[in-house]
PDB file of N, CA and C in Angstrom:
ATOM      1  N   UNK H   1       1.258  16.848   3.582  1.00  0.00           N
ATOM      2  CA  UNK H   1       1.572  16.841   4.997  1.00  0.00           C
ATOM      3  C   UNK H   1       0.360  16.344   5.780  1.00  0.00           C
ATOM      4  N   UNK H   2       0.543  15.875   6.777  1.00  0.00           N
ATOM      5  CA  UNK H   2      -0.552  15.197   7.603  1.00  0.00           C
ATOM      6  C   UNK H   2      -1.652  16.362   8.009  1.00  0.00           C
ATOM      7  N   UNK H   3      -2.709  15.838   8.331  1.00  0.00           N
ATOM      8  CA  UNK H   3      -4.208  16.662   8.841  1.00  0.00           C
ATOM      9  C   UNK H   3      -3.600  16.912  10.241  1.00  0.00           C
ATOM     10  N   UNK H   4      -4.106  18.371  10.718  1.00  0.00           N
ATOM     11  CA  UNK H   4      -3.791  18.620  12.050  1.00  0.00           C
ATOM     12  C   UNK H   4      -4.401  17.390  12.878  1.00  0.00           C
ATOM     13  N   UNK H   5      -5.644  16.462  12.616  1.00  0.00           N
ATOM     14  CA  UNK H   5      -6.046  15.397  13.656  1.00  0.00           C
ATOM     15  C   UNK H   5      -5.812  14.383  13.662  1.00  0.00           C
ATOM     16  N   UNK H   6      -4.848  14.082  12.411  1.00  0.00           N
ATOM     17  CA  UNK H   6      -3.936  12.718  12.466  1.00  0.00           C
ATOM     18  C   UNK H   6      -3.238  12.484  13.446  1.00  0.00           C
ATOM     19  N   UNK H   7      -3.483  11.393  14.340  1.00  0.00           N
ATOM     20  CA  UNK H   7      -1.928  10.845  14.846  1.00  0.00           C
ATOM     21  C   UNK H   7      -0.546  10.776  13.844  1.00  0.00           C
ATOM     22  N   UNK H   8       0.250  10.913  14.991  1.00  0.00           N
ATOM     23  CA  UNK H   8       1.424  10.842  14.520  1.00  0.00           C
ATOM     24  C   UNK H   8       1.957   8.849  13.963  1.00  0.00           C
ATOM     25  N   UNK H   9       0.991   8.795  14.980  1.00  0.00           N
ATOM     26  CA  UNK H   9       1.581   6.726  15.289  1.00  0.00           C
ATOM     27  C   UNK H   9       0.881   6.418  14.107  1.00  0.00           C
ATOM     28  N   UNK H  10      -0.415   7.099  12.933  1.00  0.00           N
ATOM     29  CA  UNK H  10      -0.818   6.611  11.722  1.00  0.00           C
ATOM     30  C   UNK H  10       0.378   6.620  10.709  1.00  0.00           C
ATOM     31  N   UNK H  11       1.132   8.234  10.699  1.00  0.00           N
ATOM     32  CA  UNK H  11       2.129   8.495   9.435  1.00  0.00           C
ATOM     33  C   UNK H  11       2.954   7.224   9.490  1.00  0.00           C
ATOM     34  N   UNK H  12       3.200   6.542  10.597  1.00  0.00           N
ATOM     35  CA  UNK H  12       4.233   5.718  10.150  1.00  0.00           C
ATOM     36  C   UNK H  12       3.986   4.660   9.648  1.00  0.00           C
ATOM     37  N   UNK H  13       2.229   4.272   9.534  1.00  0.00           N
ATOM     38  CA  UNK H  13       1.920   2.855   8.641  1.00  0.00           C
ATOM     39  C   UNK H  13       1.676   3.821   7.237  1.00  0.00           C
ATOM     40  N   UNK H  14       1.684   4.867   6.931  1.00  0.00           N
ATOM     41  CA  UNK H  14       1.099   5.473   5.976  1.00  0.00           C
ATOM     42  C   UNK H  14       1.902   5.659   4.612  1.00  0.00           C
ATOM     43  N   UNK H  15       2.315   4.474   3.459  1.00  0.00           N
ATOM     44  CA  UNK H  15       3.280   4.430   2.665  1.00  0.00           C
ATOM     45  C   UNK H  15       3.598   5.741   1.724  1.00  0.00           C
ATOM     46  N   UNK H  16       1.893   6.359   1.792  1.00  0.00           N
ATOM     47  CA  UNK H  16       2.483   7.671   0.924  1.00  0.00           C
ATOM     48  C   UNK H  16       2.568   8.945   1.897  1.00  0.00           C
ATOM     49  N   UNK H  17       2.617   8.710   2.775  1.00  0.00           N
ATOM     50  CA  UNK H  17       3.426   9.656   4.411  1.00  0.00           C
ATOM     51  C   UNK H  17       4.480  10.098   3.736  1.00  0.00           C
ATOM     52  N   UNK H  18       4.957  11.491   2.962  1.00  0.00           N
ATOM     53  CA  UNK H  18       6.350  11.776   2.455  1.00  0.00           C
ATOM     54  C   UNK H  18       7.317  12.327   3.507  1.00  0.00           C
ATOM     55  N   UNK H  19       7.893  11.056   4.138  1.00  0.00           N
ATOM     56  CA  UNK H  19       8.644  11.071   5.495  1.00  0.00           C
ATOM     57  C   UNK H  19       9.833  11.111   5.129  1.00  0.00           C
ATOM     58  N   UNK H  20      10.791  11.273   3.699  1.00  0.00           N
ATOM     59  CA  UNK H  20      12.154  11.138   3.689  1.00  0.00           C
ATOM     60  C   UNK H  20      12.406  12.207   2.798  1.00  0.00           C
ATOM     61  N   UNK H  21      13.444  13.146   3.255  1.00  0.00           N
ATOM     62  CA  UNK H  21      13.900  14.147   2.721  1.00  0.00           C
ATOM     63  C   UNK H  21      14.599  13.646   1.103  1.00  0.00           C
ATOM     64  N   UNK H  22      15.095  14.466   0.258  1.00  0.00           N
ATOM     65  CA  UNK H  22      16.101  14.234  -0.981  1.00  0.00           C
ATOM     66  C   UNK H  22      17.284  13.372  -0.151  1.00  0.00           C
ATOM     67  N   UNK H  23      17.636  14.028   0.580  1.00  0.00           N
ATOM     68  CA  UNK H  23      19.093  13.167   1.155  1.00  0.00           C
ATOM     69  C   UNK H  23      18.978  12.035   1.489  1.00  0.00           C
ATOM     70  N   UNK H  24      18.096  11.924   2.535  1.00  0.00           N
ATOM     71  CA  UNK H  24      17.361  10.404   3.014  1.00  0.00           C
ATOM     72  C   UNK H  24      16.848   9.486   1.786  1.00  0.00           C
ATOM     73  N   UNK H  25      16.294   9.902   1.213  1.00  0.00           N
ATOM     74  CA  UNK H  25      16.026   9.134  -0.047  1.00  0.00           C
ATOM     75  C   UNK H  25      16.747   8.499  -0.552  1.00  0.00           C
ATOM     76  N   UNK H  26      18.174   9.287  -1.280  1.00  0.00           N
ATOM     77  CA  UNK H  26      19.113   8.569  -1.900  1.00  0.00           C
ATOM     78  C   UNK H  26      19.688   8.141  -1.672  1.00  0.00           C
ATOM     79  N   UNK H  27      20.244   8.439   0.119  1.00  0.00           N
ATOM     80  CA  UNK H  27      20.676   7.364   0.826  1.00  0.00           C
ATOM     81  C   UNK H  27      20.466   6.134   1.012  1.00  0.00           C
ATOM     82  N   UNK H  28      18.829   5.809   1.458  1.00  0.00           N
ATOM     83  CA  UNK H  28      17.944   4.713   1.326  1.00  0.00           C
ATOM     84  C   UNK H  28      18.243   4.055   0.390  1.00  0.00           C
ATOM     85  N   UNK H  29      17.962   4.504  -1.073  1.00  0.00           N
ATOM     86  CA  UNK H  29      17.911   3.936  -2.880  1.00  0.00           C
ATOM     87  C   UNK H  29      19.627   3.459  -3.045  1.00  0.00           C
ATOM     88  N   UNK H  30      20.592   4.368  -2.094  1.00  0.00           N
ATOM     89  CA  UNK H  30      21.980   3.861  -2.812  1.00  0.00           C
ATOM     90  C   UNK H  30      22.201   4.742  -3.917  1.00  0.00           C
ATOM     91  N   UNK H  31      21.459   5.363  -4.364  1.00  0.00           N
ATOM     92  CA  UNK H  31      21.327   6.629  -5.375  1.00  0.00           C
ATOM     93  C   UNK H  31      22.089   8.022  -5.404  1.00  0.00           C
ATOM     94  N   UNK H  32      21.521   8.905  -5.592  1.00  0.00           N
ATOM     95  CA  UNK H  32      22.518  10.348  -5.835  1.00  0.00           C
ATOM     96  C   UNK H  32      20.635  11.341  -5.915  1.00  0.00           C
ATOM     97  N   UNK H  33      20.977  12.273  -5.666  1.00  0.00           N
ATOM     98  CA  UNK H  33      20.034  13.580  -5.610  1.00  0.00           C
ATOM     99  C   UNK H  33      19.517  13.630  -6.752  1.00  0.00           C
ATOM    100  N   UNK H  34      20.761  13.669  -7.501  1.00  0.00           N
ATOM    101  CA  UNK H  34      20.306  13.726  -9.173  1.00  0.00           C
ATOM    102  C   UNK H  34      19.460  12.217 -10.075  1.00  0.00           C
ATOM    103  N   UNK H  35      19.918  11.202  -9.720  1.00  0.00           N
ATOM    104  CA  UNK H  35      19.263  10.303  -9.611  1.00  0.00           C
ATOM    105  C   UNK H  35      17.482  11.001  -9.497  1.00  0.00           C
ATOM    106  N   UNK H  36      17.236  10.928  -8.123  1.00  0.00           N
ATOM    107  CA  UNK H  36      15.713  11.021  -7.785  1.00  0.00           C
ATOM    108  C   UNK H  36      15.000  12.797  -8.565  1.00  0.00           C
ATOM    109  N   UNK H  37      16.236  13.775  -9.119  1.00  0.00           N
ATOM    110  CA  UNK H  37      15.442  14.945 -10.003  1.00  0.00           C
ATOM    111  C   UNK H  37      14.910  14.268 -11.146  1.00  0.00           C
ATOM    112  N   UNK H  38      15.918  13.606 -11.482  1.00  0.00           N
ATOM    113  CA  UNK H  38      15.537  12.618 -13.426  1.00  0.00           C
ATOM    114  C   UNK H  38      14.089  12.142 -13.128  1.00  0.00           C
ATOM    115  N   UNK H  39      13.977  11.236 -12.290  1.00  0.00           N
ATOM    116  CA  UNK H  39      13.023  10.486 -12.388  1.00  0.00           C
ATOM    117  C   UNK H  39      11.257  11.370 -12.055  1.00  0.00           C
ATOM    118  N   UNK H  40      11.791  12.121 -11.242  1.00  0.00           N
ATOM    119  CA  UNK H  40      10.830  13.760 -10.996  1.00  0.00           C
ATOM    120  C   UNK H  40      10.514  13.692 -12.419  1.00  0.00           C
ATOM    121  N   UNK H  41      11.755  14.386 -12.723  1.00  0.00           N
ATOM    122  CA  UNK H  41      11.695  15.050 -14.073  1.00  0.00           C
ATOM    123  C   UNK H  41      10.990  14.362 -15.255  1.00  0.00           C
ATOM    124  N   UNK H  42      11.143  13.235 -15.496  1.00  0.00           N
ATOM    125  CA  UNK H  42      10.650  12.142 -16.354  1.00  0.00           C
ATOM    126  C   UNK H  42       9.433  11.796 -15.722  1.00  0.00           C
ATOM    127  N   UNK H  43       8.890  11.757 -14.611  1.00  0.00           N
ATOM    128  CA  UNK H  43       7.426  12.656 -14.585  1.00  0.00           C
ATOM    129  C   UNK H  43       6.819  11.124 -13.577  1.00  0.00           C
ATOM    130  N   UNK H  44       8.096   9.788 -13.243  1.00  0.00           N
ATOM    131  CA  UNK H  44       7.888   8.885 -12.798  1.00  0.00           C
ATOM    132  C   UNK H  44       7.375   8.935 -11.256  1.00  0.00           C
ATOM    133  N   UNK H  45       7.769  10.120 -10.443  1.00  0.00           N
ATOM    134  CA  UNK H  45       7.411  10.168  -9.144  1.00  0.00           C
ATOM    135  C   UNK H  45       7.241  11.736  -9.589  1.00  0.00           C
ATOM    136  N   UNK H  46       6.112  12.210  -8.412  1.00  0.00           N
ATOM    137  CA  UNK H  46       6.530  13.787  -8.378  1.00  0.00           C
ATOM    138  C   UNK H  46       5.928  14.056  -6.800  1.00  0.00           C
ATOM    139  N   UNK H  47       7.590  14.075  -6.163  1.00  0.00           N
ATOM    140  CA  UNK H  47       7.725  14.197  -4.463  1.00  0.00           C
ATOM    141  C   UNK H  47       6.724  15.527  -4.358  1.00  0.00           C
ATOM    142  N   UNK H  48       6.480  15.662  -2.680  1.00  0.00           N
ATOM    143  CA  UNK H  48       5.656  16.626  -2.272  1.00  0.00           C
ATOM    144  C   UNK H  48       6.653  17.728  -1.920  1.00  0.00           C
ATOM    145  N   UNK H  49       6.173  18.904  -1.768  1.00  0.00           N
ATOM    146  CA  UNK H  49       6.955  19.857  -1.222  1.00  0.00           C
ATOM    147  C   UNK H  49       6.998  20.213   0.261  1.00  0.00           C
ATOM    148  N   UNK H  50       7.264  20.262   0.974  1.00  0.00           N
ATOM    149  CA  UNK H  50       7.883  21.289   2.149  1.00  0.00           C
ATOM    150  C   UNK H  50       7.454  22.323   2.554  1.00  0.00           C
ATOM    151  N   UNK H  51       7.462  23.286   3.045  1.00  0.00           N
ATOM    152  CA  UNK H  51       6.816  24.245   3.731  1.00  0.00           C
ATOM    153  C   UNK H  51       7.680  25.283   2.678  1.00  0.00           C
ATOM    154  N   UNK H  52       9.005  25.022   3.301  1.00  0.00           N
ATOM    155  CA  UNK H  52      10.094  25.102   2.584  1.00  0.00           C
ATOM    156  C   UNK H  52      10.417  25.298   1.591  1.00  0.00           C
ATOM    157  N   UNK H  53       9.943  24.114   0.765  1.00  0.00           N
ATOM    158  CA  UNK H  53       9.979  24.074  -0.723  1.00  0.00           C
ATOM    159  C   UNK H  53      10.773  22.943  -1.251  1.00  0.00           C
ATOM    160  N   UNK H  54      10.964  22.137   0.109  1.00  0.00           N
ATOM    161  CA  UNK H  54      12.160  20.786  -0.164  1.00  0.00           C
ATOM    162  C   UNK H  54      11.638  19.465  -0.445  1.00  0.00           C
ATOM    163  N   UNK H  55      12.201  18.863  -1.335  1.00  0.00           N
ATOM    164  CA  UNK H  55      11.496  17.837  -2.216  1.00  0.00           C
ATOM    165  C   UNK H  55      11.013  16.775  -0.674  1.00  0.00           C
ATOM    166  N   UNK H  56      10.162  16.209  -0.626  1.00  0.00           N
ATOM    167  CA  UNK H  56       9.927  15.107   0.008  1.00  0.00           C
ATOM    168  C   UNK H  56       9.376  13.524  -0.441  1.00  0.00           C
ATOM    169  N   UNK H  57       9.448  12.410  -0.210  1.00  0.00           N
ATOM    170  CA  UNK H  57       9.306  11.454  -0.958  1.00  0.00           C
ATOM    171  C   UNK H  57       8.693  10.288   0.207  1.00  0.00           C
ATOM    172  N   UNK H  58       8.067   9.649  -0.216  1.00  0.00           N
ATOM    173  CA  UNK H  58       7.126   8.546   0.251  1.00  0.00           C
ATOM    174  C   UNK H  58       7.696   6.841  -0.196  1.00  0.00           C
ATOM    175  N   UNK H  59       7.048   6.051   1.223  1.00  0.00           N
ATOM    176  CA  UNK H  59       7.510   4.855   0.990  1.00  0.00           C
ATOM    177  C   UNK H  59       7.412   4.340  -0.255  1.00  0.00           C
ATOM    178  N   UNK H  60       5.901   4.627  -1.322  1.00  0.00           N
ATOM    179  CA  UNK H  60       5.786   3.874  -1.978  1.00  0.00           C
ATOM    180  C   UNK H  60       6.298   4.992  -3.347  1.00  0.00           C
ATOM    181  N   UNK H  61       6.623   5.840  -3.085  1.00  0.00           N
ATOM    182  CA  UNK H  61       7.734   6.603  -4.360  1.00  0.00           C
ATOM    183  C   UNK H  61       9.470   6.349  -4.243  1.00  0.00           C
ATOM    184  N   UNK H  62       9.394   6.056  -3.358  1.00  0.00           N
ATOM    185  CA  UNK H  62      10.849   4.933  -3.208  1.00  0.00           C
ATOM    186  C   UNK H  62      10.610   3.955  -3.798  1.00  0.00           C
ATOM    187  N   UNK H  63       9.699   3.079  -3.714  1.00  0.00           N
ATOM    188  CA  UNK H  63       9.895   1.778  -4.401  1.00  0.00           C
ATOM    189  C   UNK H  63      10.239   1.295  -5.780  1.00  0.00           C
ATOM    190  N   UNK H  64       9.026   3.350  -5.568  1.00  0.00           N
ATOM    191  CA  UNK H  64       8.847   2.979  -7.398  1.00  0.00           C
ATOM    192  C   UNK H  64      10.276   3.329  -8.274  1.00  0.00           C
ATOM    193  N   UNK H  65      10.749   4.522  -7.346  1.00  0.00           N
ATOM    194  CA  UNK H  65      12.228   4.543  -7.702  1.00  0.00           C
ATOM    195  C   UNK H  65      13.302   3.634  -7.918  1.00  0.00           C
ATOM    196  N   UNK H  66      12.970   3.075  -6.821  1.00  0.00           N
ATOM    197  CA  UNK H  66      14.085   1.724  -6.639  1.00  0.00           C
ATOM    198  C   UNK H  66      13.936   0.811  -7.869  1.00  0.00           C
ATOM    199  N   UNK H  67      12.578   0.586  -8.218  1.00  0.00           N
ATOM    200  CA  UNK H  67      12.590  -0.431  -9.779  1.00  0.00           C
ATOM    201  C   UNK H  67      13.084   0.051 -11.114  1.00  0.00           C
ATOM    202  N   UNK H  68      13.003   1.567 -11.087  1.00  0.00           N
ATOM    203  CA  UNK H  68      13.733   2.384 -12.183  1.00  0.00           C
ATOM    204  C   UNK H  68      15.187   1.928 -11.772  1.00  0.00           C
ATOM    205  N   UNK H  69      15.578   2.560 -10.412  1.00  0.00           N
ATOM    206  CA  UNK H  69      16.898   2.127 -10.919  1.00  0.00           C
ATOM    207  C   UNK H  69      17.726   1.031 -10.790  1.00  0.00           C
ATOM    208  N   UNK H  70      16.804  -0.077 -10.627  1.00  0.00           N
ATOM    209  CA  UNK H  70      17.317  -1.511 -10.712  1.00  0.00           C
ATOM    210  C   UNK H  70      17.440  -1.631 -12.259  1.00  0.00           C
ATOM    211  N   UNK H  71      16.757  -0.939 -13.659  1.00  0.00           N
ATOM    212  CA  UNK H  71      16.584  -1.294 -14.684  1.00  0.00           C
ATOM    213  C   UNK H  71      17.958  -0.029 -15.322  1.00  0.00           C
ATOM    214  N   UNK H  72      18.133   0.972 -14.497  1.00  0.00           N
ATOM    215  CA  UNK H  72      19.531   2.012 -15.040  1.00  0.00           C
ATOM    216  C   UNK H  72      20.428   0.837 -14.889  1.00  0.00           C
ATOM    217  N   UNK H  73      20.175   0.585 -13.680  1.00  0.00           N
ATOM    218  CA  UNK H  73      21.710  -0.262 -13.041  1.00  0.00           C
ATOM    219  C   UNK H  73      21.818  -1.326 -14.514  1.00  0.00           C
ATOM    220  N   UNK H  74      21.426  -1.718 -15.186  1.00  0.00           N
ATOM    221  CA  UNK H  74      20.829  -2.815 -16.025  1.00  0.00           C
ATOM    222  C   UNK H  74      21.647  -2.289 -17.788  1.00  0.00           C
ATOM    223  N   UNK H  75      21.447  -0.707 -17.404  1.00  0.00           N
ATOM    224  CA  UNK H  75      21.937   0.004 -18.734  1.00  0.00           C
ATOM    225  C   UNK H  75      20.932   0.266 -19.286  1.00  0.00           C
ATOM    226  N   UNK H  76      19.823   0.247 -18.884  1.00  0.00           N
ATOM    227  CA  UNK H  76      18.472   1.097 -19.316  1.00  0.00           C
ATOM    228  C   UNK H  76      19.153   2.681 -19.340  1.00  0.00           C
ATOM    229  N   UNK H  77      18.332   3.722 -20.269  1.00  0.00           N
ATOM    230  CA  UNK H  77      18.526   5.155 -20.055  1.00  0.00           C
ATOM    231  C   UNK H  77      17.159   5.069 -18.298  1.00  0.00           C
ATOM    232  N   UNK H  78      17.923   6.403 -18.373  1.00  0.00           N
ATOM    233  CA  UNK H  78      16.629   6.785 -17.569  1.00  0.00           C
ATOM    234  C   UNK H  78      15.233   6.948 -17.944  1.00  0.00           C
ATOM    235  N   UNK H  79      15.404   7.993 -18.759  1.00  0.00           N
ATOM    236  CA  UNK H  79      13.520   7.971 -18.881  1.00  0.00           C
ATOM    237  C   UNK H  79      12.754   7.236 -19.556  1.00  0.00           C
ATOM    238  N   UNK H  80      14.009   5.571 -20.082  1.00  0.00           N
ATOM    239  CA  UNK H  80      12.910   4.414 -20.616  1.00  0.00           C
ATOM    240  C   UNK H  80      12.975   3.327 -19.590  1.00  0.00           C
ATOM    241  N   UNK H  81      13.580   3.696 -18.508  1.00  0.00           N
ATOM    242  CA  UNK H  81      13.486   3.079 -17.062  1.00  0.00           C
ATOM    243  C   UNK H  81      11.784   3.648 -16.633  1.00  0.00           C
ATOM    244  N   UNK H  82      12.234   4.696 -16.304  1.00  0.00           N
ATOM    245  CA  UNK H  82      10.812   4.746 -15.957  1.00  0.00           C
ATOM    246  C   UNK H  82       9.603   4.859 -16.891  1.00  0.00           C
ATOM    247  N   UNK H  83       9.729   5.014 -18.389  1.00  0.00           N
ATOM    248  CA  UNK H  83       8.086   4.529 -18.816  1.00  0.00           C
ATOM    249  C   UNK H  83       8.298   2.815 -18.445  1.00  0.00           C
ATOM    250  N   UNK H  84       8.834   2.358 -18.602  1.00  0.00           N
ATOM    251  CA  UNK H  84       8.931   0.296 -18.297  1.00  0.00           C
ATOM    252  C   UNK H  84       8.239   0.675 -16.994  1.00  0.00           C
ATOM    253  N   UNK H  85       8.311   1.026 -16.027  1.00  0.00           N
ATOM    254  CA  UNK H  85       7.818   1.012 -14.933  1.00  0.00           C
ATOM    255  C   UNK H  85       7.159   1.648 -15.056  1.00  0.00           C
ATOM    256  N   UNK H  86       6.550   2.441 -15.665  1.00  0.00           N
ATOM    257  CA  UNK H  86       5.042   3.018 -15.790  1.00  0.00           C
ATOM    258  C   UNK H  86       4.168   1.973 -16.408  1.00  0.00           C
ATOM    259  N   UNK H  87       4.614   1.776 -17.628  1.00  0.00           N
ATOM    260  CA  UNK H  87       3.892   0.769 -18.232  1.00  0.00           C
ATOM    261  C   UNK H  87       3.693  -0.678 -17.454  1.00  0.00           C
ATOM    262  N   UNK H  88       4.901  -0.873 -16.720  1.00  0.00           N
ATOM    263  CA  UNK H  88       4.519  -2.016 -15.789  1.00  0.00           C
ATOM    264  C   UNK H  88       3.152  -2.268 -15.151  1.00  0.00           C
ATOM    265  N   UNK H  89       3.421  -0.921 -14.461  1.00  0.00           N
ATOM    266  CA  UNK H  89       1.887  -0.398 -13.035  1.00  0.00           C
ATOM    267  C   UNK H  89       0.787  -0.505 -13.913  1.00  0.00           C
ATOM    268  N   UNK H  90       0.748  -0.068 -15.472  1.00  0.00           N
ATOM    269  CA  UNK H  90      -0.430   0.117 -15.733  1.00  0.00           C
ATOM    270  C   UNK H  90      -1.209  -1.234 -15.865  1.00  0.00           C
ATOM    271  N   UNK H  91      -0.171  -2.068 -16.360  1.00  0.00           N
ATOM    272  CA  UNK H  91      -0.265  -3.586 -16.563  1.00  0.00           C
ATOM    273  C   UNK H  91      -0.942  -4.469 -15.328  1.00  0.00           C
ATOM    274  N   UNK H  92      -0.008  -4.331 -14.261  1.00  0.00           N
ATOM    275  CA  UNK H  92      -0.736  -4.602 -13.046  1.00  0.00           C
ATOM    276  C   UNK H  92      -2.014  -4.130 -13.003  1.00  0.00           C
ATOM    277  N   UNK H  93      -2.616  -3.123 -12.930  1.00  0.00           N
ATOM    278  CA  UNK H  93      -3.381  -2.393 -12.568  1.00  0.00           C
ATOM    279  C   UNK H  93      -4.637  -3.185 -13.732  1.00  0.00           C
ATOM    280  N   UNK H  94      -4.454  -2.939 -14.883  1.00  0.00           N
ATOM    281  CA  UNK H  94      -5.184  -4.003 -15.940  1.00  0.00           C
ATOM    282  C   UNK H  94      -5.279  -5.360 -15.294  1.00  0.00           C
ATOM    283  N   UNK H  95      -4.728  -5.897 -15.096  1.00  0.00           N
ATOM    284  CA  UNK H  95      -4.659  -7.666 -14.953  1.00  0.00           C
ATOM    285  C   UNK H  95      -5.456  -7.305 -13.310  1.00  0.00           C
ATOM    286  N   UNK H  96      -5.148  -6.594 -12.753  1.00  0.00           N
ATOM    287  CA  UNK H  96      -6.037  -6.703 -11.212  1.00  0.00           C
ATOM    288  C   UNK H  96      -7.875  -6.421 -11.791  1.00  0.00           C
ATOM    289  N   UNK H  97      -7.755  -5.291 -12.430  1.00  0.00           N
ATOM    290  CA  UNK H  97      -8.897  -5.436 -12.747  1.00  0.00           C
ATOM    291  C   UNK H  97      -9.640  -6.413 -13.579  1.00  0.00           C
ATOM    292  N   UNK H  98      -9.224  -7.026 -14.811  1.00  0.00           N
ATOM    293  CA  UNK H  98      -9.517  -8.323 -15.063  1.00  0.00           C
ATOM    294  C   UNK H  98      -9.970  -9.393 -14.367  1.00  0.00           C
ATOM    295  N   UNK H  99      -9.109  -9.431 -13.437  1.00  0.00           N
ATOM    296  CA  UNK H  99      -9.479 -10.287 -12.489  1.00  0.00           C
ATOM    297  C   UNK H  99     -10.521 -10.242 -11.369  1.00  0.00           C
ATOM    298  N   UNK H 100     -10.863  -8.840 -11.032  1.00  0.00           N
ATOM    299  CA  UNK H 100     -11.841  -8.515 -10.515  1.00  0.00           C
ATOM    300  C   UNK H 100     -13.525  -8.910 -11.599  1.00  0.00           C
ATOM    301  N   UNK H 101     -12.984  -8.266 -12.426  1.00  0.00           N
ATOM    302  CA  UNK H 101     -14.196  -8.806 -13.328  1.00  0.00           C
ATOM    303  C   UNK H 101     -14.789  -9.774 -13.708  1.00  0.00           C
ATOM    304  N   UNK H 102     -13.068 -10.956 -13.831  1.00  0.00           N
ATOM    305  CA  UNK H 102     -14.149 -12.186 -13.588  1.00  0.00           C
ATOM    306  C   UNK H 102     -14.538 -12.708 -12.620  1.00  0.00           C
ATOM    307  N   UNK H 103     -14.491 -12.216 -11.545  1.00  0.00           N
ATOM    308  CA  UNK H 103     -14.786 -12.819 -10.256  1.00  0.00           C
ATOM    309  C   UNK H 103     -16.566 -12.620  -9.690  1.00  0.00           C
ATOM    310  N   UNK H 104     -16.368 -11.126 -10.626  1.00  0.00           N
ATOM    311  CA  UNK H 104     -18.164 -10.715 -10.221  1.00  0.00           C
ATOM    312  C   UNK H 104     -19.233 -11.598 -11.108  1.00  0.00           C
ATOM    313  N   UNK H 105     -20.234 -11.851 -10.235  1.00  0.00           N
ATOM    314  CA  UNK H 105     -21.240 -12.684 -11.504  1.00  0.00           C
ATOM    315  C   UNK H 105     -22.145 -11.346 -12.234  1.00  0.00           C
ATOM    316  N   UNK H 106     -22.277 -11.771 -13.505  1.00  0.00           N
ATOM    317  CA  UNK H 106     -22.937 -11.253 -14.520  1.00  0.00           C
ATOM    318  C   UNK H 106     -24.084 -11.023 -14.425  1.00  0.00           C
ATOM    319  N   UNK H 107     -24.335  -9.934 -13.814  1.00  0.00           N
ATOM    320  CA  UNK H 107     -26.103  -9.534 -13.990  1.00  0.00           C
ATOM    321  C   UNK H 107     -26.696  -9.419 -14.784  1.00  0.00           C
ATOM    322  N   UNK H 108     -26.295  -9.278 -16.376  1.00  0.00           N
ATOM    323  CA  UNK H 108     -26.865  -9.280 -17.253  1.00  0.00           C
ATOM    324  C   UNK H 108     -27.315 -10.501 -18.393  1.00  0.00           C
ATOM    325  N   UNK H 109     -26.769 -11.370 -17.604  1.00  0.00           N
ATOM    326  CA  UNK H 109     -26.959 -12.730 -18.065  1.00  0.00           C
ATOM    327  C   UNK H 109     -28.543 -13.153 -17.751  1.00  0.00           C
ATOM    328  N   UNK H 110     -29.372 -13.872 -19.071  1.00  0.00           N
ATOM    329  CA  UNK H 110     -30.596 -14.172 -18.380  1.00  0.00           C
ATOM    330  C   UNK H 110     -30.299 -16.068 -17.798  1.00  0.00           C
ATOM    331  N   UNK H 111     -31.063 -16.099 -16.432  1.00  0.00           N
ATOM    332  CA  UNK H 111     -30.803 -17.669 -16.654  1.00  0.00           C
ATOM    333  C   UNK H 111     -31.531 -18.296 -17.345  1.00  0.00           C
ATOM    334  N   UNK H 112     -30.858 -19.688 -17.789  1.00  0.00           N
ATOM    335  CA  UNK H 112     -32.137 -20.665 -19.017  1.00  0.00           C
ATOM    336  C   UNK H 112     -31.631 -21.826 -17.824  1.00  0.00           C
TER     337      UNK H 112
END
């Protein structure tokens, strides 16, 4: 949940702002409730709680949802929907850094 000295006008650029209830969610996704527990459950998102105790979910845990279940829709199971999309991110996440690496020059290089 936001810091008591946050603006309010930040949460809404803020993608992991968990601004959409379970209902809102699956509404959004085109999905079902049960839909977004699996993917909880399978350990692919894990929404924030509520004061309450009510699941809440973020722009960028929608997304990630949404690519799981572009790959159900596909006839993937679920929970090899979401390792593919785990393993995806990690992939990204590798190749960004790669690329960072070669971009830095080598300090340990002597010059000749």
């Amino acid at each position: 949940m936001p810091a008591e000295n946050t603006p309010v006008a930040d949460n809404l650029d803020d993608d992991d702002y968990p601004a959409f209830t379970m209902g809102r969610a699956a509404d959004v996704l085109g999905t079902t409730p049960a839909f977004l527990r699996a993917v909880g459950d399978a350990g692919l998102i894990t929404p924030l709680r509520s004061e309450g105790g009510h699941r809440r979910y973020s722009r960028r845990q929608l997304r990630v949802a949404a690519r799981a279940r572009e790959l159900v829709d596909q006839g993937t199971p679920v929970e090899a929907a979401c390792r593919i999309v785990t393993l995806e991110d990690q992939l990204d996440d590798a190749l960004r850094m790669h690329r960072e690496m070669r971009r830095e020059p080598d300090e340990h290089r002597a010059d000749t």
